[in-house]
mmCIF file of C-alpha atoms in Angstrom:
data_model
loop_
_atom_site.group_PDB
_atom_site.id
_atom_site.type_symbol
_atom_site.label_atom_id
_atom_site.label_comp_id
_atom_site.label_asym_id
_atom_site.label_seq_id
_atom_site.Cartn_x
_atom_site.Cartn_y
_atom_site.Cartn_z
ATOM 1 C CA PHE A 996 -46.606 -17.255 38.295
ATOM 2 C CA ASP A 997 -45.479 -16.389 34.770
ATOM 3 C CA GLU A 998 -44.190 -19.331 32.734
ATOM 4 C CA ILE A 999 -41.660 -18.769 29.937
ATOM 5 C CA PHE A 1000 -41.146 -21.476 27.315
ATOM 6 C CA VAL A 1001 -38.077 -21.334 25.036
ATOM 7 C CA ARG A 1002 -38.810 -23.475 22.014
ATOM 8 C CA ARG A 1003 -36.106 -25.398 20.216
ATOM 9 C CA SER A 1004 -35.426 -24.052 16.732
ATOM 10 C CA PRO A 1005 -36.798 -26.601 14.216
ATOM 11 C CA GLY A 1006 -33.759 -26.095 11.969
ATOM 12 C CA TYR A 1007 -31.178 -26.579 14.720
ATOM 13 C CA GLN A 1008 -28.936 -29.620 14.875
ATOM 14 C CA GLU A 1009 -25.673 -30.262 16.675
ATOM 15 C CA GLN A 1010 -22.510 -30.053 14.598
ATOM 16 C CA GLN A 1011 -21.765 -33.377 12.928
ATOM 17 C CA ASN A 1012 -18.429 -34.343 11.425
ATOM 18 C CA VAL A 1013 -17.461 -36.775 8.676
ATOM 19 C CA ARG A 1014 -14.036 -37.659 7.304
ATOM 20 C CA ILE A 1015 -12.612 -38.348 3.863
ATOM 21 C CA GLU A 1016 -9.221 -40.015 3.373
ATOM 22 C CA GLY A 1017 -7.008 -41.256 0.580
ATOM 23 C CA GLU A 1018 -6.788 -40.094 -3.013
ATOM 24 C CA VAL A 1019 -8.636 -36.758 -2.772
ATOM 25 C CA LEU A 1020 -7.181 -33.255 -3.047
ATOM 26 C CA PHE A 1021 -8.052 -32.096 0.468
ATOM 27 C CA GLY A 1022 -8.569 -35.025 2.814
ATOM 28 C CA GLY A 1023 -9.627 -34.516 6.427
ATOM 29 C CA ASP A 1024 -12.640 -33.748 8.593
ATOM 30 C CA TYR A 1025 -15.664 -31.900 7.236
ATOM 31 C CA ILE A 1026 -18.859 -30.614 8.845
ATOM 32 C CA LEU A 1027 -22.250 -31.793 7.620
ATOM 33 C CA SER A 1028 -23.621 -28.331 6.934
ATOM 34 C CA HIS A 1029 -27.183 -29.470 6.226
ATOM 35 C CA LYS A 1030 -29.413 -32.526 6.554
ATOM 36 C CA GLY A 1031 -29.331 -34.978 3.677
ATOM 37 C CA GLU A 1032 -25.704 -34.359 2.679
ATOM 38 C CA ARG A 1033 -24.455 -37.177 0.447
ATOM 39 C CA LEU A 1034 -21.286 -38.938 -0.721
ATOM 40 C CA SER A 1035 -20.979 -36.753 -3.824
ATOM 41 C CA ASP A 1036 -21.232 -33.591 -1.666
ATOM 42 C CA LEU A 1037 -18.328 -34.772 0.501
ATOM 43 C CA VAL A 1038 -16.134 -35.512 -2.530
ATOM 44 C CA LYS A 1039 -16.869 -31.989 -3.856
ATOM 45 C CA LYS A 1040 -15.910 -30.435 -0.511
ATOM 46 C CA ALA A 1041 -12.625 -32.355 -0.635
ATOM 47 C CA GLY A 1042 -11.796 -30.814 -4.033
ATOM 48 C CA GLY A 1043 -12.497 -33.938 -6.065
ATOM 49 C CA LEU A 1044 -10.507 -37.085 -6.721
ATOM 50 C CA ARG A 1045 -6.843 -37.386 -7.672
ATOM 51 C CA PRO A 1046 -5.939 -39.144 -10.957
ATOM 52 C CA GLU A 1047 -4.545 -42.113 -8.964
ATOM 53 C CA ALA A 1048 -7.872 -42.713 -7.175
ATOM 54 C CA TYR A 1049 -9.487 -46.134 -7.579
ATOM 55 C CA VAL A 1050 -13.144 -45.133 -7.308
ATOM 56 C CA GLN A 1051 -14.485 -48.706 -7.513
ATOM 57 C CA GLY A 1052 -12.539 -49.537 -4.339
ATOM 58 C CA ALA A 1053 -13.886 -46.652 -2.217
ATOM 59 C CA ARG A 1054 -15.258 -47.797 1.127
ATOM 60 C CA LEU A 1055 -17.412 -46.180 3.806
ATOM 61 C CA THR A 1056 -16.957 -46.948 7.510
ATOM 62 C CA ARG A 1057 -19.948 -46.081 9.694
ATOM 63 C CA GLN A 1058 -20.264 -45.813 13.471
ATOM 64 C CA LEU A 1059 -22.947 -47.864 15.199
ATOM 65 C CA ASN A 1060 -25.654 -45.649 16.666
ATOM 66 C CA GLN A 1061 -27.509 -46.507 19.867
ATOM 67 C CA ASP A 1062 -30.449 -48.069 18.036
ATOM 68 C CA GLU A 1063 -28.182 -50.373 16.007
ATOM 69 C CA LYS A 1064 -26.213 -51.399 19.108
ATOM 70 C CA SER A 1065 -29.455 -52.243 20.926
ATOM 71 C CA ARG A 1066 -30.656 -54.385 18.023
ATOM 72 C CA ILE A 1067 -27.350 -56.292 17.791
ATOM 73 C CA GLU A 1068 -27.284 -56.857 21.555
ATOM 74 C CA ALA A 1069 -30.872 -58.150 21.428
ATOM 75 C CA LEU A 1070 -29.941 -60.549 18.602
ATOM 76 C CA LEU A 1071 -26.881 -61.783 20.529
ATOM 77 C CA LYS A 1072 -29.033 -62.298 23.634
ATOM 78 C CA PHE A 1073 -31.524 -64.313 21.602
ATOM 79 C CA SER A 1074 -28.672 -66.330 20.028
ATOM 80 C CA LYS A 1075 -27.253 -67.174 23.464
ATOM 81 C CA GLN A 1076 -30.617 -68.640 24.518
ATOM 82 C CA SER A 1077 -31.214 -70.689 21.368
ATOM 83 C CA ASN A 1078 -27.677 -71.425 20.162
ATOM 84 C CA LYS A 1079 -26.380 -74.974 20.488
ATOM 85 C CA ASP A 1080 -23.203 -74.292 18.509
ATOM 86 C CA SER A 1081 -19.782 -74.529 20.097
ATOM 87 C CA ILE A 1082 -19.100 -70.815 19.623
ATOM 88 C CA ASP A 1083 -19.007 -68.911 22.897
ATOM 89 C CA MET A 1084 -21.363 -65.989 22.232
ATOM 90 C CA ASN A 1085 -19.945 -64.079 25.214
ATOM 91 C CA ARG A 1086 -16.619 -63.736 23.428
ATOM 92 C CA LEU A 1087 -18.068 -62.084 20.316
ATOM 93 C CA ASP A 1088 -17.142 -58.425 19.983
ATOM 94 C CA ILE A 1089 -19.691 -56.356 18.054
ATOM 95 C CA GLY A 1090 -17.298 -53.387 17.812
ATOM 96 C CA ASN A 1091 -18.276 -49.761 17.257
ATOM 97 C CA SER A 1092 -18.219 -49.545 13.469
ATOM 98 C CA TYR A 1093 -19.053 -51.467 10.302
ATOM 99 C CA TYR A 1094 -18.483 -51.211 6.546
ATOM 100 C CA VAL A 1095 -21.164 -49.950 4.197
ATOM 101 C CA GLY A 1096 -20.885 -51.396 0.699
ATOM 102 C CA ILE A 1097 -20.966 -48.409 -1.659
ATOM 103 C CA GLN A 1098 -20.547 -47.706 -5.367
ATOM 104 C CA LEU A 1099 -18.887 -44.287 -5.383
ATOM 105 C CA SER A 1100 -18.483 -44.208 -9.170
ATOM 106 C CA GLU A 1101 -22.280 -44.468 -9.582
ATOM 107 C CA ALA A 1102 -22.855 -41.895 -6.829
ATOM 108 C CA LEU A 1103 -20.609 -39.378 -8.608
ATOM 109 C CA LYS A 1104 -22.236 -40.054 -11.996
ATOM 110 C CA ASN A 1105 -25.759 -39.693 -10.552
ATOM 111 C CA PRO A 1106 -25.775 -37.269 -7.588
ATOM 112 C CA GLY A 1107 -28.888 -37.685 -5.469
ATOM 113 C CA SER A 1108 -29.542 -41.241 -6.686
ATOM 114 C CA GLU A 1109 -29.908 -44.323 -4.475
ATOM 115 C CA TYR A 1110 -26.155 -44.948 -4.890
ATOM 116 C CA ASP A 1111 -25.407 -41.495 -3.471
ATOM 117 C CA ILE A 1112 -26.186 -42.409 0.126
ATOM 118 C CA ILE A 1113 -26.857 -39.864 2.865
ATOM 119 C CA LEU A 1114 -23.994 -39.371 5.316
ATOM 120 C CA ARG A 1115 -24.252 -39.301 9.084
ATOM 121 C CA GLU A 1116 -22.091 -38.382 12.086
ATOM 122 C CA GLY A 1117 -18.753 -40.240 12.241
ATOM 123 C CA ASP A 1118 -18.762 -41.596 8.679
ATOM 124 C CA VAL A 1119 -15.307 -42.115 7.133
ATOM 125 C CA LEU A 1120 -14.986 -42.339 3.350
ATOM 126 C CA ARG A 1121 -11.731 -43.929 2.177
ATOM 127 C CA VAL A 1122 -10.738 -43.611 -1.489
ATOM 128 C CA PRO A 1123 -7.767 -45.919 -2.145
ATOM 129 C CA GLU A 1124 -5.063 -45.908 -4.767
ATOM 130 C CA TYR A 1125 -5.432 -48.439 -7.580
ATOM 131 C CA THR A 1126 -4.365 -51.892 -6.394
ATOM 132 C CA GLY A 1127 -3.598 -54.248 -9.256
ATOM 133 C CA THR A 1128 -3.612 -57.400 -7.140
ATOM 134 C CA VAL A 1129 -6.028 -60.134 -6.076
ATOM 135 C CA ARG A 1130 -5.743 -62.020 -2.788
ATOM 136 C CA ILE A 1131 -6.568 -65.724 -2.503
ATOM 137 C CA SER A 1132 -7.140 -67.030 1.029
ATOM 138 C CA GLY A 1133 -8.917 -69.777 2.944
ATOM 139 C CA ALA A 1134 -8.811 -73.470 2.041
ATOM 140 C CA VAL A 1135 -6.290 -73.320 -0.796
ATOM 141 C CA MET A 1136 -2.897 -75.011 -0.859
ATOM 142 C CA TYR A 1137 -0.934 -71.755 -0.735
ATOM 143 C CA PRO A 1138 -2.802 -68.555 0.248
ATOM 144 C CA ASN A 1139 -1.318 -65.888 -1.944
ATOM 145 C CA THR A 1140 -1.591 -62.404 -3.446
ATOM 146 C CA VAL A 1141 -1.192 -62.271 -7.229
ATOM 147 C CA VAL A 1142 -1.312 -59.709 -10.029
ATOM 148 C CA TYR A 1143 -4.799 -58.916 -11.380
ATOM 149 C CA LYS A 1144 -5.259 -60.221 -14.913
ATOM 150 C CA SER A 1145 -8.095 -58.660 -16.890
ATOM 151 C CA GLY A 1146 -10.555 -61.265 -18.167
ATOM 152 C CA ALA A 1147 -9.144 -64.112 -16.072
ATOM 153 C CA GLY A 1148 -11.739 -66.280 -14.342
ATOM 154 C CA LEU A 1149 -12.063 -67.609 -10.833
ATOM 155 C CA ASN A 1150 -10.288 -70.884 -11.699
ATOM 156 C CA HIS A 1151 -7.184 -68.958 -12.791
ATOM 157 C CA TYR A 1152 -6.844 -67.286 -9.381
ATOM 158 C CA ILE A 1153 -7.550 -70.439 -7.367
ATOM 159 C CA GLU A 1154 -4.796 -72.170 -9.352
ATOM 160 C CA GLN A 1155 -2.511 -69.273 -8.389
ATOM 161 C CA GLY A 1156 -3.141 -70.317 -4.770
ATOM 162 C CA GLY A 1157 -2.090 -73.885 -5.551
ATOM 163 C CA GLY A 1158 -5.651 -75.102 -6.100
ATOM 164 C CA PHE A 1159 -8.225 -76.226 -3.571
ATOM 165 C CA ALA A 1160 -7.088 -77.840 -0.321
ATOM 166 C CA ASP A 1161 -8.493 -81.291 0.535
ATOM 167 C CA ARG A 1162 -11.146 -79.934 2.917
ATOM 168 C CA ALA A 1163 -12.218 -76.986 0.737
ATOM 169 C CA LYS A 1164 -15.951 -76.366 0.282
ATOM 170 C CA LYS A 1165 -15.801 -75.629 -3.440
ATOM 171 C CA LYS A 1166 -19.425 -74.474 -3.684
ATOM 172 C CA LYS A 1167 -18.961 -71.951 -0.857
ATOM 173 C CA VAL A 1168 -16.381 -69.704 -2.569
ATOM 174 C CA PHE A 1169 -17.123 -65.997 -2.172
ATOM 175 C CA ILE A 1170 -15.478 -62.706 -3.155
ATOM 176 C CA VAL A 1171 -14.959 -59.642 -0.956
ATOM 177 C CA TYR A 1172 -14.477 -56.433 -2.954
ATOM 178 C CA MET A 1173 -12.536 -53.374 -1.827
ATOM 179 C CA ASN A 1174 -15.707 -51.289 -1.552
ATOM 180 C CA GLY A 1175 -17.103 -53.579 1.162
ATOM 181 C CA THR A 1176 -19.549 -55.561 -0.979
ATOM 182 C CA VAL A 1177 -19.510 -59.359 -1.033
ATOM 183 C CA SER A 1178 -20.475 -61.704 -3.861
ATOM 184 C CA LYS A 1179 -21.122 -65.449 -3.916
ATOM 185 C CA PRO A 1180 -21.116 -66.491 -7.587
ATOM 186 C CA ARG A 1181 -23.568 -69.219 -8.608
ATOM 187 C CA THR A 1182 -21.004 -70.640 -11.015
ATOM 188 C CA PHE A 1183 -17.283 -70.043 -11.486
ATOM 189 C CA ALA A 1184 -17.960 -68.648 -14.972
ATOM 190 C CA LYS A 1185 -20.212 -65.888 -13.561
ATOM 191 C CA ALA A 1186 -17.705 -64.727 -10.941
ATOM 192 C CA LYS A 1187 -16.634 -61.097 -11.383
ATOM 193 C CA ILE A 1188 -13.058 -60.543 -10.296
ATOM 194 C CA ALA A 1189 -11.963 -56.947 -9.669
ATOM 195 C CA PRO A 1190 -8.610 -55.411 -8.710
ATOM 196 C CA GLY A 1191 -8.040 -55.373 -4.950
ATOM 197 C CA CYS A 1192 -10.617 -58.065 -4.182
ATOM 198 C CA GLU A 1193 -10.130 -61.122 -1.981
ATOM 199 C CA ILE A 1194 -11.284 -64.614 -3.019
ATOM 200 C CA ILE A 1195 -12.121 -66.769 -0.008
#
């Protein structure tokens, strides 16, 4: 009646992969070799950034884990019960991934800081080439993509889209940046326009 117990090694974890794409020397899949590996560690593994890299536009795509999926499904279930809107909640697709708004330039300047977020299984870091354009979409007369002009304000770009359409909600303008962050300026004067962003 002997009983043999084989304990799990406290340091053991299954192999986890992350990916880096775009303007880095050695793009591709990399293994998370230890817990707590961060954005700056992944960029180092990939040999650093190329001169053409637009660090401010870097974006992280993350896979939904089981806990996150359960929470979203619970929220959707609650919305179905209490929602009186015309949207059919059954047709909403939660997908398997989402964007994480990052500031890679700050992460590389200050490794280990709050900007240098910890990676997890399935993360994909995309470092784009510099894009010197701004996209204007939504309720404007002519949705358009125009050349980025340093120092130009929000009004300049909306005019490049032909100005506001008749049904535009002028106080609801927001900006989506390449890195996945979103900004809703309080006033047009305080709006920060960056290369590669989209004004909606």
